[in-house]
Short mmCIF file of C-alpha atoms in Angstrom, two decimals:
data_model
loop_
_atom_site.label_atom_id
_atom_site.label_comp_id
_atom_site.label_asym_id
_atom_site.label_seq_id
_atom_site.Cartn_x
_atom_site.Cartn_y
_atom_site.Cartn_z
CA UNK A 2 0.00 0.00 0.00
CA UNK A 3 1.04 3.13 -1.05
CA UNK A 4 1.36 5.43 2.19
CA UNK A 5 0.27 8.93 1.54
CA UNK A 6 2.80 11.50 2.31
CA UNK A 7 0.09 14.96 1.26
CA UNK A 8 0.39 17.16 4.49
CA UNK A 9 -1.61 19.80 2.83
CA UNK A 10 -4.20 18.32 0.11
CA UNK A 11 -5.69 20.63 -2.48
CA UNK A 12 -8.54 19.00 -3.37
CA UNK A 13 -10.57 21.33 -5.94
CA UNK A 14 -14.28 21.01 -6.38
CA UNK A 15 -15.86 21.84 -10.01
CA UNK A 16 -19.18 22.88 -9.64
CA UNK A 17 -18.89 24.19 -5.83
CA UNK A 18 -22.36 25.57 -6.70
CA UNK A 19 -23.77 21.96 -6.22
CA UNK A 20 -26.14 22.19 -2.72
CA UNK A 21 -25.70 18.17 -2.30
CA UNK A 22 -22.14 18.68 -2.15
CA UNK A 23 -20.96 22.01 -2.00
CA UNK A 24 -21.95 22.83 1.66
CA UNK A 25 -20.89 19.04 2.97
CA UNK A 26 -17.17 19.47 1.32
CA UNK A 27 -16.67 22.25 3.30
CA UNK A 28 -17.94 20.58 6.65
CA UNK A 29 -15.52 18.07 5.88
CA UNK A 30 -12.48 19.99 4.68
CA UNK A 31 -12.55 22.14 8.41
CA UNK A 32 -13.85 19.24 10.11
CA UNK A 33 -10.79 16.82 9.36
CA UNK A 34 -7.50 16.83 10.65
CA UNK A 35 -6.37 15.43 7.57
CA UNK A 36 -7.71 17.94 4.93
CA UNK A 37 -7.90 21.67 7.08
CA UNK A 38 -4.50 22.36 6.44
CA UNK A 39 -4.95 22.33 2.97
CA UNK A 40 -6.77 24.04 0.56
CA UNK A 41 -10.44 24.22 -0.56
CA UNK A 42 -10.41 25.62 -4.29
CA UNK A 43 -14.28 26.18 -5.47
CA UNK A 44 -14.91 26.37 -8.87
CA UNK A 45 -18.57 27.17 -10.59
CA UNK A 46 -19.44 29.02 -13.66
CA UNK A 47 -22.09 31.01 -11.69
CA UNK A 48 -20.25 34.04 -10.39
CA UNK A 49 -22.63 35.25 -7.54
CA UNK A 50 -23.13 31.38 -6.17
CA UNK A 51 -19.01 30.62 -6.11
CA UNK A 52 -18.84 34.23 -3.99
CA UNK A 53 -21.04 32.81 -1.26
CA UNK A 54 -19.85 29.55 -0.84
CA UNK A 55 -16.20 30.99 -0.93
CA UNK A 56 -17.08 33.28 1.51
CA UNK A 57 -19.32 30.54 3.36
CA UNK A 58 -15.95 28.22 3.53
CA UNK A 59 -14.56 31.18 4.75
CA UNK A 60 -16.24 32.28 7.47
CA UNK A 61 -16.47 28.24 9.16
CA UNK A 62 -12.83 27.67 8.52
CA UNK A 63 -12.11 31.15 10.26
CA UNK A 64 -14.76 29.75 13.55
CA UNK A 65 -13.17 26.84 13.85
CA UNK A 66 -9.64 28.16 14.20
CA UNK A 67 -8.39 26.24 11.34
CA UNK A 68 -5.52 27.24 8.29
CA UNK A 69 -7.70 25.95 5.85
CA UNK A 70 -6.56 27.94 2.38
CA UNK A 71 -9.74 28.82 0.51
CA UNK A 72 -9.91 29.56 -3.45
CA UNK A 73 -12.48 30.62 -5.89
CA UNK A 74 -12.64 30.68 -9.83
CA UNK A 75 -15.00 31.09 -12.41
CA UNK A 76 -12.10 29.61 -14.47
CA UNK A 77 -11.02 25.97 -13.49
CA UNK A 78 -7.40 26.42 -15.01
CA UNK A 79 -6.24 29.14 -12.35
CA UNK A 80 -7.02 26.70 -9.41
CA UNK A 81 -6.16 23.34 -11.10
CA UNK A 82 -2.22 23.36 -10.62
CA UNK A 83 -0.86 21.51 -7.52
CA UNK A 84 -4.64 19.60 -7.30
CA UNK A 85 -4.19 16.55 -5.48
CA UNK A 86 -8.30 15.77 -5.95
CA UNK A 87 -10.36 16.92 -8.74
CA UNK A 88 -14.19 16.12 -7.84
CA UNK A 89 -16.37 16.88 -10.59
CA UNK A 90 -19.59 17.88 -9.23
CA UNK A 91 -21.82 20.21 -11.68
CA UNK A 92 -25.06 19.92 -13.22
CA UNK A 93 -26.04 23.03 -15.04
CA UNK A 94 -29.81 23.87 -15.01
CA UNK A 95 -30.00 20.08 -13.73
CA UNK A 96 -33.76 20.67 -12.12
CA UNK A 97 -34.98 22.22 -15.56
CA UNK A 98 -33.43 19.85 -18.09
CA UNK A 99 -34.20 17.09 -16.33
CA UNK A 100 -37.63 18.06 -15.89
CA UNK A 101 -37.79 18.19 -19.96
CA UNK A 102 -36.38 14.94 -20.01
CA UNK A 103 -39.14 13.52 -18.20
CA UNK A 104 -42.29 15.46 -19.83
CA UNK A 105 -41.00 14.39 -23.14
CA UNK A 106 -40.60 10.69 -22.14
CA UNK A 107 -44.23 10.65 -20.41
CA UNK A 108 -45.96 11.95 -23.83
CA UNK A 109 -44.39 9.04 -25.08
CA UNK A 110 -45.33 6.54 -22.09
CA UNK A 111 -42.17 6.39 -20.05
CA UNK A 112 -42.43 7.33 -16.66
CA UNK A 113 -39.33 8.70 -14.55
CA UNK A 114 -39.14 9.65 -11.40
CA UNK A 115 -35.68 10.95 -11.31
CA UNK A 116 -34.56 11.07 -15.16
CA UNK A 117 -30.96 10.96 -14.63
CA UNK A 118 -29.32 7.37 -15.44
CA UNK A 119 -31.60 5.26 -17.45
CA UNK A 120 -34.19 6.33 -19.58
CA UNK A 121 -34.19 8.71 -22.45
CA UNK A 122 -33.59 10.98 -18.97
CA UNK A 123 -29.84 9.42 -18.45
CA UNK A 124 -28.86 9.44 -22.04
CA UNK A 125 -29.66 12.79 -22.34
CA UNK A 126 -27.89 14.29 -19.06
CA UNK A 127 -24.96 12.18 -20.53
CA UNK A 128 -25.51 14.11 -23.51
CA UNK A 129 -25.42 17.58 -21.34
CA UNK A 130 -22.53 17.01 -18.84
CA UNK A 131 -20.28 14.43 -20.49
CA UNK A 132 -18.77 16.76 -22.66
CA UNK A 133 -17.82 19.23 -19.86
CA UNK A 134 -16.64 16.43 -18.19
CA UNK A 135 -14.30 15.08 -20.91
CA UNK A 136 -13.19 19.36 -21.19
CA UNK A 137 -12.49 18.95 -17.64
CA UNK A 138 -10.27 15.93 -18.19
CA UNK A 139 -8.02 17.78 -20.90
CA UNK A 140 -7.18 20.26 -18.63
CA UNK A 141 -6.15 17.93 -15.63
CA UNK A 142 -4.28 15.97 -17.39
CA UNK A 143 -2.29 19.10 -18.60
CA UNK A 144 -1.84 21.24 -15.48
CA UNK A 145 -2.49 18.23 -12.36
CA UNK A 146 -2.13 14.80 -14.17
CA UNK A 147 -1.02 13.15 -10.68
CA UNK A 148 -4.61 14.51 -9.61
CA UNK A 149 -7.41 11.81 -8.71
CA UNK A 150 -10.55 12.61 -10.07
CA UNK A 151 -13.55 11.69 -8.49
CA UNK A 152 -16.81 11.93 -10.48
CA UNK A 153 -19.63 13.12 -9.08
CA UNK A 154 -22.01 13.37 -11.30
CA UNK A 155 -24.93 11.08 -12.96
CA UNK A 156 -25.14 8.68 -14.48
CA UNK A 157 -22.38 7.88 -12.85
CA UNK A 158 -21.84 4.49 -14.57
CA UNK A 159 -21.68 6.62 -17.77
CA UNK A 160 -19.13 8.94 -17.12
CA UNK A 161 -17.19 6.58 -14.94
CA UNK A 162 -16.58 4.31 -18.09
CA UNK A 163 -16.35 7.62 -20.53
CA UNK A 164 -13.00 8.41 -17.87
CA UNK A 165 -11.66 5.17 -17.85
CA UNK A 166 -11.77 4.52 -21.33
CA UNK A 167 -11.37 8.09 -22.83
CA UNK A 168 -8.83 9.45 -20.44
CA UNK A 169 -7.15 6.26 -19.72
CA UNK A 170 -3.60 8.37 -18.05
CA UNK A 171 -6.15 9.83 -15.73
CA UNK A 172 -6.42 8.31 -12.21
CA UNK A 173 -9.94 8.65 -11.59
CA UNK A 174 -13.39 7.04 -10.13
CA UNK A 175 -17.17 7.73 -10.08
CA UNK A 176 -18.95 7.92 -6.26
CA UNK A 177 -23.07 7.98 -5.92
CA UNK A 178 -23.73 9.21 -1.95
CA UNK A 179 -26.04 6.34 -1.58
CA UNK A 180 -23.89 3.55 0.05
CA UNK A 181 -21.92 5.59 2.32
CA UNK A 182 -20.37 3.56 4.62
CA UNK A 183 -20.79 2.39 7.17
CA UNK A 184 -23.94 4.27 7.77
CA UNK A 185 -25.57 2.09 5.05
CA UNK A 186 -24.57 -1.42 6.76
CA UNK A 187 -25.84 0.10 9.82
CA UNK A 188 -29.24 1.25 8.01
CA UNK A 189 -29.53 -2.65 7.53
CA UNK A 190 -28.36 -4.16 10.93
CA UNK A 191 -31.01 -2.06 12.17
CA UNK A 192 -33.56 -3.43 9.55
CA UNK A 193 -32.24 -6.57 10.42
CA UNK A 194 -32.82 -6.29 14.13
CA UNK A 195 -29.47 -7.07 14.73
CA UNK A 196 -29.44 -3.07 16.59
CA UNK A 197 -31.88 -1.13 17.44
CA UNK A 198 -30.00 2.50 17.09
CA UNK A 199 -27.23 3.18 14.20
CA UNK A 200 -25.27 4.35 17.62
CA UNK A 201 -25.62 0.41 18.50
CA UNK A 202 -23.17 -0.18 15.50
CA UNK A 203 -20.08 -1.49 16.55
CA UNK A 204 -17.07 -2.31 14.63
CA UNK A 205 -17.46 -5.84 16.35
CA UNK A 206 -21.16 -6.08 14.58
CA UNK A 207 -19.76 -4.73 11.45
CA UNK A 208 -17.18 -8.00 11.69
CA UNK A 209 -19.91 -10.22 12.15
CA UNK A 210 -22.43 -8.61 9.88
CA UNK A 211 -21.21 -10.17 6.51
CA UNK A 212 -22.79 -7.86 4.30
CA UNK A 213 -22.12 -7.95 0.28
CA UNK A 214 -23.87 -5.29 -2.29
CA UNK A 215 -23.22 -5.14 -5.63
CA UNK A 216 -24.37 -3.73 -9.18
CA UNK A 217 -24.69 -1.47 -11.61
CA UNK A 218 -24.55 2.41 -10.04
CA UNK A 219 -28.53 3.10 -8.81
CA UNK A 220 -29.14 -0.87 -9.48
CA UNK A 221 -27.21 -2.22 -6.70
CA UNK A 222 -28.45 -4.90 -5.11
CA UNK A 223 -28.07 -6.76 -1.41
CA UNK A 224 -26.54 -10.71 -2.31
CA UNK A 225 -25.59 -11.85 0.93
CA UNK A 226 -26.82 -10.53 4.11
CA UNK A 227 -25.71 -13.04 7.07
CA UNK A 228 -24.86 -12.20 10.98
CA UNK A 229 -22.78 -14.67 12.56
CA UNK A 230 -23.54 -16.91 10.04
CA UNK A 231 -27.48 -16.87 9.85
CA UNK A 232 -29.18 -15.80 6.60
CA UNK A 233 -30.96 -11.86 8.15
CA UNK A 234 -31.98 -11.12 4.72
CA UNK A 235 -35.58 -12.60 5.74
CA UNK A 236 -35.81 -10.46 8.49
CA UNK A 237 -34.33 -7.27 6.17
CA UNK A 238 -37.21 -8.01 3.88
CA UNK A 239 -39.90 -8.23 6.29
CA UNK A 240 -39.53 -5.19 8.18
CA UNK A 241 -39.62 -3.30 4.86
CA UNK A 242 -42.91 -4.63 4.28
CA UNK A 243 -44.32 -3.68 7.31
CA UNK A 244 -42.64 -0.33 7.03
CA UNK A 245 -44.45 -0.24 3.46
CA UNK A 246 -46.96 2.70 2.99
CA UNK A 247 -44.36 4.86 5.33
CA UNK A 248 -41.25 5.12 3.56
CA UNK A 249 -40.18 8.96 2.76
CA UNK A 250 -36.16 8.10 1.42
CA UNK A 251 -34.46 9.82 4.10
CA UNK A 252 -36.27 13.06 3.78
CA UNK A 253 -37.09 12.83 0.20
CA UNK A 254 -40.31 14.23 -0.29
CA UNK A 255 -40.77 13.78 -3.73
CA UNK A 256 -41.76 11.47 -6.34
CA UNK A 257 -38.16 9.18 -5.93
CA UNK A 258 -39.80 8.56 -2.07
CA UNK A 259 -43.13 6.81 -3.19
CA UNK A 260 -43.69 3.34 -2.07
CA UNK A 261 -40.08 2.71 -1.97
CA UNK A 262 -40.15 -0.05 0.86
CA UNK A 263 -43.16 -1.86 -1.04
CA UNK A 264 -41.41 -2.02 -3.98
CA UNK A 265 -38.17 -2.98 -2.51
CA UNK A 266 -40.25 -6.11 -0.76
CA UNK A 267 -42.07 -6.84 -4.12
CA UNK A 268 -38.86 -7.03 -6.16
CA UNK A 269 -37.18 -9.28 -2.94
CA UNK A 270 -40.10 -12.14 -3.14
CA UNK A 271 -39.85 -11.90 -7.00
CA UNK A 272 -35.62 -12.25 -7.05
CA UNK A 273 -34.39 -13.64 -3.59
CA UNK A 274 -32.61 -10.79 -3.30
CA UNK A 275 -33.06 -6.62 -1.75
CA UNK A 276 -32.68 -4.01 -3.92
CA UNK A 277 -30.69 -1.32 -1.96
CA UNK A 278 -31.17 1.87 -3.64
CA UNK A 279 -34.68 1.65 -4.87
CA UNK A 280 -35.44 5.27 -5.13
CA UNK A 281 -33.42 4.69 -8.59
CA UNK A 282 -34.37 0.92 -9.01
CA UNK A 283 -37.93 1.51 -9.55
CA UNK A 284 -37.27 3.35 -12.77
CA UNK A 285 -34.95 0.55 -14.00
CA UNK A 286 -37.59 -2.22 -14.22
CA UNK A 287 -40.46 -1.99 -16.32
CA UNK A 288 -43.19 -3.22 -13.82
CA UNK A 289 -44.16 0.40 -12.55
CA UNK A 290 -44.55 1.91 -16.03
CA UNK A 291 -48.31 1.65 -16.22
CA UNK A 292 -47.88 -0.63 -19.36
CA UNK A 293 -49.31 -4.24 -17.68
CA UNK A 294 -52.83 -4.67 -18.69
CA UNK A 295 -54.31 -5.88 -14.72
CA UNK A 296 -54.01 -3.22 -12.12
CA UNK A 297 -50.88 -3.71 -9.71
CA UNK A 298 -51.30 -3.32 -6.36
CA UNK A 299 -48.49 -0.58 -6.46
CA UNK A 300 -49.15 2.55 -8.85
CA UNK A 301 -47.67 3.83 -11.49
CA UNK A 302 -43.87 6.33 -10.98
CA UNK A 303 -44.98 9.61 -10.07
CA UNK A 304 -43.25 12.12 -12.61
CA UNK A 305 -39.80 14.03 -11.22
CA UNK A 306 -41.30 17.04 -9.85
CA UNK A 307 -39.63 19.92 -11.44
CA UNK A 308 -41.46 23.11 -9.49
CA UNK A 309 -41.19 21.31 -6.00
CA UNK A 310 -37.10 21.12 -6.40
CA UNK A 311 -36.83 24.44 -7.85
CA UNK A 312 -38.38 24.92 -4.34
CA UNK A 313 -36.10 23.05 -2.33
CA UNK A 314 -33.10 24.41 -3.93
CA UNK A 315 -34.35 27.78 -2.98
CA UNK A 316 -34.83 26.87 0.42
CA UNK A 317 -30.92 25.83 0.67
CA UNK A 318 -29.92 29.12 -0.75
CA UNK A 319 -31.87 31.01 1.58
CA UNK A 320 -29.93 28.68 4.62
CA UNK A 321 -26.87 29.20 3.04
CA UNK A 322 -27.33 33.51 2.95
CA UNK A 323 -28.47 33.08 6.49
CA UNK A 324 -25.25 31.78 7.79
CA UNK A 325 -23.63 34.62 5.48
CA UNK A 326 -25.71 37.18 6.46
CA UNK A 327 -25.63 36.22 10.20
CA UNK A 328 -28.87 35.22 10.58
CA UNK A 329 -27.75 32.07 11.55
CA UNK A 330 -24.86 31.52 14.23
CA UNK A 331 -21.85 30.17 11.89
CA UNK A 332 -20.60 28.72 14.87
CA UNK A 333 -23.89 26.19 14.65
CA UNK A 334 -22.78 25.02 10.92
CA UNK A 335 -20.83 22.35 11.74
CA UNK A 336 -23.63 21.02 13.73
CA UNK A 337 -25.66 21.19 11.02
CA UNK A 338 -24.34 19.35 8.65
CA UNK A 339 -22.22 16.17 8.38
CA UNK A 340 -19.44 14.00 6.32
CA UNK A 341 -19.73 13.31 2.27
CA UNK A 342 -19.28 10.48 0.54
CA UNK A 343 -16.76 12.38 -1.88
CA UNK A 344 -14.71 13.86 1.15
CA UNK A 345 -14.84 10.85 3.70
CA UNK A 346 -12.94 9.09 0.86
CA UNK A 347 -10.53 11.75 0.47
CA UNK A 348 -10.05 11.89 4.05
CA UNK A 349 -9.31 8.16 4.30
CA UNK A 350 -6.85 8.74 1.43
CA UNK A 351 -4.84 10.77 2.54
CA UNK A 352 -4.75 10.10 6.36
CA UNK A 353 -4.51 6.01 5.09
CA UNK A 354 -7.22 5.09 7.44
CA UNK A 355 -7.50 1.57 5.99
CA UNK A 356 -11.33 2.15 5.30
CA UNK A 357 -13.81 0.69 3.30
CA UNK A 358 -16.16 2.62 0.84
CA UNK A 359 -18.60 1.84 -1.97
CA UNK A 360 -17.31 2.66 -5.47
CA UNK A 361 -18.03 2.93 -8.71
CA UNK A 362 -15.19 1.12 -11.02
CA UNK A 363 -14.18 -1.63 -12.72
CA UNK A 364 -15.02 -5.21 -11.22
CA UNK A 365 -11.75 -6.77 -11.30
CA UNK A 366 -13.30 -10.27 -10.12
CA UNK A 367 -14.79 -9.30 -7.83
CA UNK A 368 -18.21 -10.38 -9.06
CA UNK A 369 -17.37 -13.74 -10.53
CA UNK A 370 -19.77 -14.31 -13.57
CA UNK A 371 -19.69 -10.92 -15.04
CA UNK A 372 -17.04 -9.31 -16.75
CA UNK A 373 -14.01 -7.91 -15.58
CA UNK A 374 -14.15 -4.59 -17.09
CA UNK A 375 -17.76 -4.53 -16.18
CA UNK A 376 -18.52 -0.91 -14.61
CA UNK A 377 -20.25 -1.84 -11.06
CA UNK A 378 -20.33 -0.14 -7.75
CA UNK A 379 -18.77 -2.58 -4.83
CA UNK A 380 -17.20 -2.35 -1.83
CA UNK A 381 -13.56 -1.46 -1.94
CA UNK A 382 -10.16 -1.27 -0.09
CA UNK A 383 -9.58 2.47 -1.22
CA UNK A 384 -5.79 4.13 -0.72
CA UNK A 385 -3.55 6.45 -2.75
CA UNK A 386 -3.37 3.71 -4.87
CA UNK A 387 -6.94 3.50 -5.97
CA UNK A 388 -9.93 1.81 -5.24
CA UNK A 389 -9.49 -2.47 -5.10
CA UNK A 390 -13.16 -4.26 -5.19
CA UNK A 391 -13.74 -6.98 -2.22
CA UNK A 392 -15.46 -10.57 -3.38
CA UNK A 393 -18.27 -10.50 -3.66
CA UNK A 394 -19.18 -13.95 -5.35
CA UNK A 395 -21.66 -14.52 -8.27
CA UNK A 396 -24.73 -12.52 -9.16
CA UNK A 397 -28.13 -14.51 -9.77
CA UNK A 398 -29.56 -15.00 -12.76
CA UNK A 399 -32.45 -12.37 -13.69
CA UNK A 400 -30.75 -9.89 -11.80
CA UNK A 401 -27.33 -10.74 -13.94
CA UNK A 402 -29.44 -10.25 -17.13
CA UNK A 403 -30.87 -6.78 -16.67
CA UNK A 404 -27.49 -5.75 -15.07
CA UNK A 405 -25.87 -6.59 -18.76
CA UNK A 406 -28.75 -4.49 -20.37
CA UNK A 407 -28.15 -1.51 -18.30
CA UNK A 408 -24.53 -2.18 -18.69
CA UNK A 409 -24.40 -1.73 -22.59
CA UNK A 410 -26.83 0.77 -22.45
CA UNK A 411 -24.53 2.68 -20.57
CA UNK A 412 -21.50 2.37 -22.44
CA UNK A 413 -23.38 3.17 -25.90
CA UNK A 414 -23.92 5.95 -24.46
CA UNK A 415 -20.50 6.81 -23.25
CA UNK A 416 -19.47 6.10 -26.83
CA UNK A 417 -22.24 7.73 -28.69
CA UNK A 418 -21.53 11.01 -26.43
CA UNK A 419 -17.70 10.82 -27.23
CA UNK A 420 -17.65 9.98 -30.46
CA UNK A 421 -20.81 12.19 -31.28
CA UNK A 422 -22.40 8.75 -32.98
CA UNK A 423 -26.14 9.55 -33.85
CA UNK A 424 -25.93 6.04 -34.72
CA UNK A 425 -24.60 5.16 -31.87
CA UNK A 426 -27.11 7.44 -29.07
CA UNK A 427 -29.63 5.84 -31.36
CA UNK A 428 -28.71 2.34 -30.53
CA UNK A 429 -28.64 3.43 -26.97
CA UNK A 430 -31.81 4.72 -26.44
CA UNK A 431 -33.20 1.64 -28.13
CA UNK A 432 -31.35 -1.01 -26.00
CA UNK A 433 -32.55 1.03 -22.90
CA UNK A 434 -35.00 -1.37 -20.70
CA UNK A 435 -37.44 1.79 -20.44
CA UNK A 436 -38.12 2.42 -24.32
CA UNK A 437 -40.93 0.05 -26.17
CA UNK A 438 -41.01 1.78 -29.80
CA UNK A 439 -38.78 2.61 -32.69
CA UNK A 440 -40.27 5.10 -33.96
CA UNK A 441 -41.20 6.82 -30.39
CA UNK A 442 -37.55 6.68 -29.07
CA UNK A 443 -36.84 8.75 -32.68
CA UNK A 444 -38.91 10.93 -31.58
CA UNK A 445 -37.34 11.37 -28.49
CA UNK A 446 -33.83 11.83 -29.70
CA UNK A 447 -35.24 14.70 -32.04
CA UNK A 448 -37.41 16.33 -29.62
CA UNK A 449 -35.08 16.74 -26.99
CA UNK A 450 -32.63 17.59 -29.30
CA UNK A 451 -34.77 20.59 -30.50
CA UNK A 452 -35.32 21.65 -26.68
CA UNK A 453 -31.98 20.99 -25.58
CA UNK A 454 -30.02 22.72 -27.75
CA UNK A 455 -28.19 25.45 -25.71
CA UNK A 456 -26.84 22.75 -23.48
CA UNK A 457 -25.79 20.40 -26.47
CA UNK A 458 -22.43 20.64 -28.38
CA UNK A 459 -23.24 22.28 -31.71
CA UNK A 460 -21.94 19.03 -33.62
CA UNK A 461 -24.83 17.03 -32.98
CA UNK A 462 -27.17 20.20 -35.53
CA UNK A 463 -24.58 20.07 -38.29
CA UNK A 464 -26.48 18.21 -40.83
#
């Protein structure tokens, strides 16, 4: 193992703007005695948003009595020399485009609840950020090349292989905050009712808890659940069906929240197996599309809700110029929020904590019938040296199947993106599980071509 010798990380965040991340990195970057005597360089195209969270990180790095170094740019290139991280975390006009994506795919029957891996939904944010992404590896490998580079940004899967493949001298991996450990083995032990409390968890439970996930980035699902040596995955399974009709996804309120636990108990009695992140999972089957001709006990996806997260975003904003403006104490921010998956890594990188951490990268073996350049998020021993998947074993059959659909539906789409293939993002959006029709997902492609334009590299109107 590669022991990490970085006394003062610069780890620079592209797309600092981002409220799911932004405001966690910099609870992390003061909170950690590995990271706060770095530097903290925020990056986002939006001029007024990068002044308040530079000013944010700040003002908490300043109340805690820390040397934390704090940049901002509008420009990536001034901040990207010396990087040690790169975390790519932007999604420009994500809530509106997104919200497109999905009206255009209901007119043509396709419901999504969160439009951003599979579906006409993923392609097309692959078609937005991917390019920016692949603009953003040019320039690392030019002025940080040693940099890691930690993608952030859906589909993950997608850009994750686009890296690997495209900007193969590039160190670099693709996180979703879903699994982050080990506060998701403790969200099981407790469905297990192995604890009763996630402050219950132990690292002598997490020993005994043997506990393997595995899959596709937002179709991950639970193989093995056993605690000291008896099958719990039973007892997982039942106490999501009794907490059925109450789920909320941690706080989601939105469409991704519905009937989450119901579903994840219907798809267990169907497969043997839990599906562990099934705000996404939903949308990757085909059973809640409202296409079966008997009524399921289980409606239809609700629609992403565009208006109610332009809400919610404003509601973060208005937090965030409370701490600025004093209307909140700063002194009470690191109270109020906690660790990312992103910077917990980081953290463990540099300080070579030994930890463990779900990540999205190549298998490696570590699932033993599927490929091993196969693009799955597991479990991994993560150092300066990289992320290195634990067994897992073999994935079951059905399960296997629609992982190899979603599999090279992602990676046409990596290469369609790249290569700026019509041919190509046309043979993607037709091996996509979610699209019935020909001539609808033509449609598609041309519609939200038409709509999207402003966000879409000009090469894709030339003929």
């Amino acid at each position: 193992m590669n022991v990490s010798n970085i006394q003062q990380p610069k780890v620079v965040v592209i797309g600092a703007g981002s409220l799911f991340f932004g405001r966690q990195s910099i609870w992390q970057m003061v909170h950690s005695p590995y990271l706060n005597q770095g530097t903290l360089a925020l990056v986002d195209t939006d001029e007024e948003r990068l002044s308040k969270m530079v000013r944010l990180a700040e003002m908490v790095a300043r109340e805690n009595n820390v040397s934390l170094k704090v940049e901002g740019s509008t420009d990536r290139r001034q901040v990207l020399s010396g990087a040690d991280f790169v975390v790519l975390s932007f999604a420009e006009q994500s809530v509106k485009y997104r919200g497109i994506d999905c009206q255009v795919s209901l007119k043509y029957g396709i419901r999504m609840c969160s439009g951003d891996t599979i579906g006409p939904g993923g392609i097309f944010r692959a078609m937005r950020e991917l390019p920016v992404i692949m603009e953003c590896a040019k320039d690392i490998e030019e002025l940080c090349p040693g940099a890691w580079v930690i993608n952030y940004i859906n589909p993950s899967t997608v850009h994750g292989i686009a890296l690997h493949r495209y900007a193969p001298n590039l160190k670099s991996f693709a996180l979703c905050d879903s699994h982050h450990m080990p506060h998701k083995k403790a969200h099981y032990a407790i469905r297990a009712g192995i604890i009763a409390d996630i402050s219950e968890f132990t690292e002598e439970i997490n020993r005994k808890f043997d506990f393997r996930v595995a899959g596709v980035n937002h179709f991950t699902w639970l193989l093995k659940a056993e605690y000291e040596g008896k099958n719990v995955m039973p007892a997982i399974a039942e106490a999501m069906r009794k907490a059925a009709g109450e789920e909320n996804n941690g706080g989601d309120r939105g469409a991704k929240a519905l009937h989450n636990d119901a579903i994840t108990y219907e798809l267990y009695d169907i497969f043997g197996c839990i599906p562990t992140c099934t705000a996404h999972t939903k949308e990757y089957v085909r059973y809640w599309q409202g296409l079966g001709k008997t009524p399921d006990a289980i409606p239809p996806l609700s629609i992403w809700e565009t208006e109610d997260r332009y809400q919610r975003h404003d509601e973060m904003w208005r937090q965030v110029d409370d701490f600025l403006l004093g209307n909140l104490p700063i002194a009470d921010y690191m109270s109020t929020f906690g660790p990312d998956h992103a910077t917990d890594i980081i953290e463990n990188m540099v300080g070579n904590l030994g930890k463990r951490f779900f990540i999205n990268t190549l298998n490696r073996g570590a699932v033993t019938n599927m490929s091993d350049d196969s693009f799955l998020e597991l479990l991994c021993d993560v150092s300066m040296d990289g992320a290195k998947p634990v067994h897992v074993g073999e994935m079951p059959r059905g399960i296997r199947g629609m992982q190899e659909l979603v599999l090279d539906t992602h990676e046409l789409t990596a290469e369609a993106v790249v290569e700026q293939s019509y041919e190509k993002l046309r043979r993607a959006m037709l091996t996509d599980p979610l699209v019935n029709s020909i001539s609808d997902a033509d449609k598609i492609i041309k519609e939200l071509l038409a709509m999207e334009r402003e966000m879409i590299p000009d090469a894709w109107y030339m003929d």
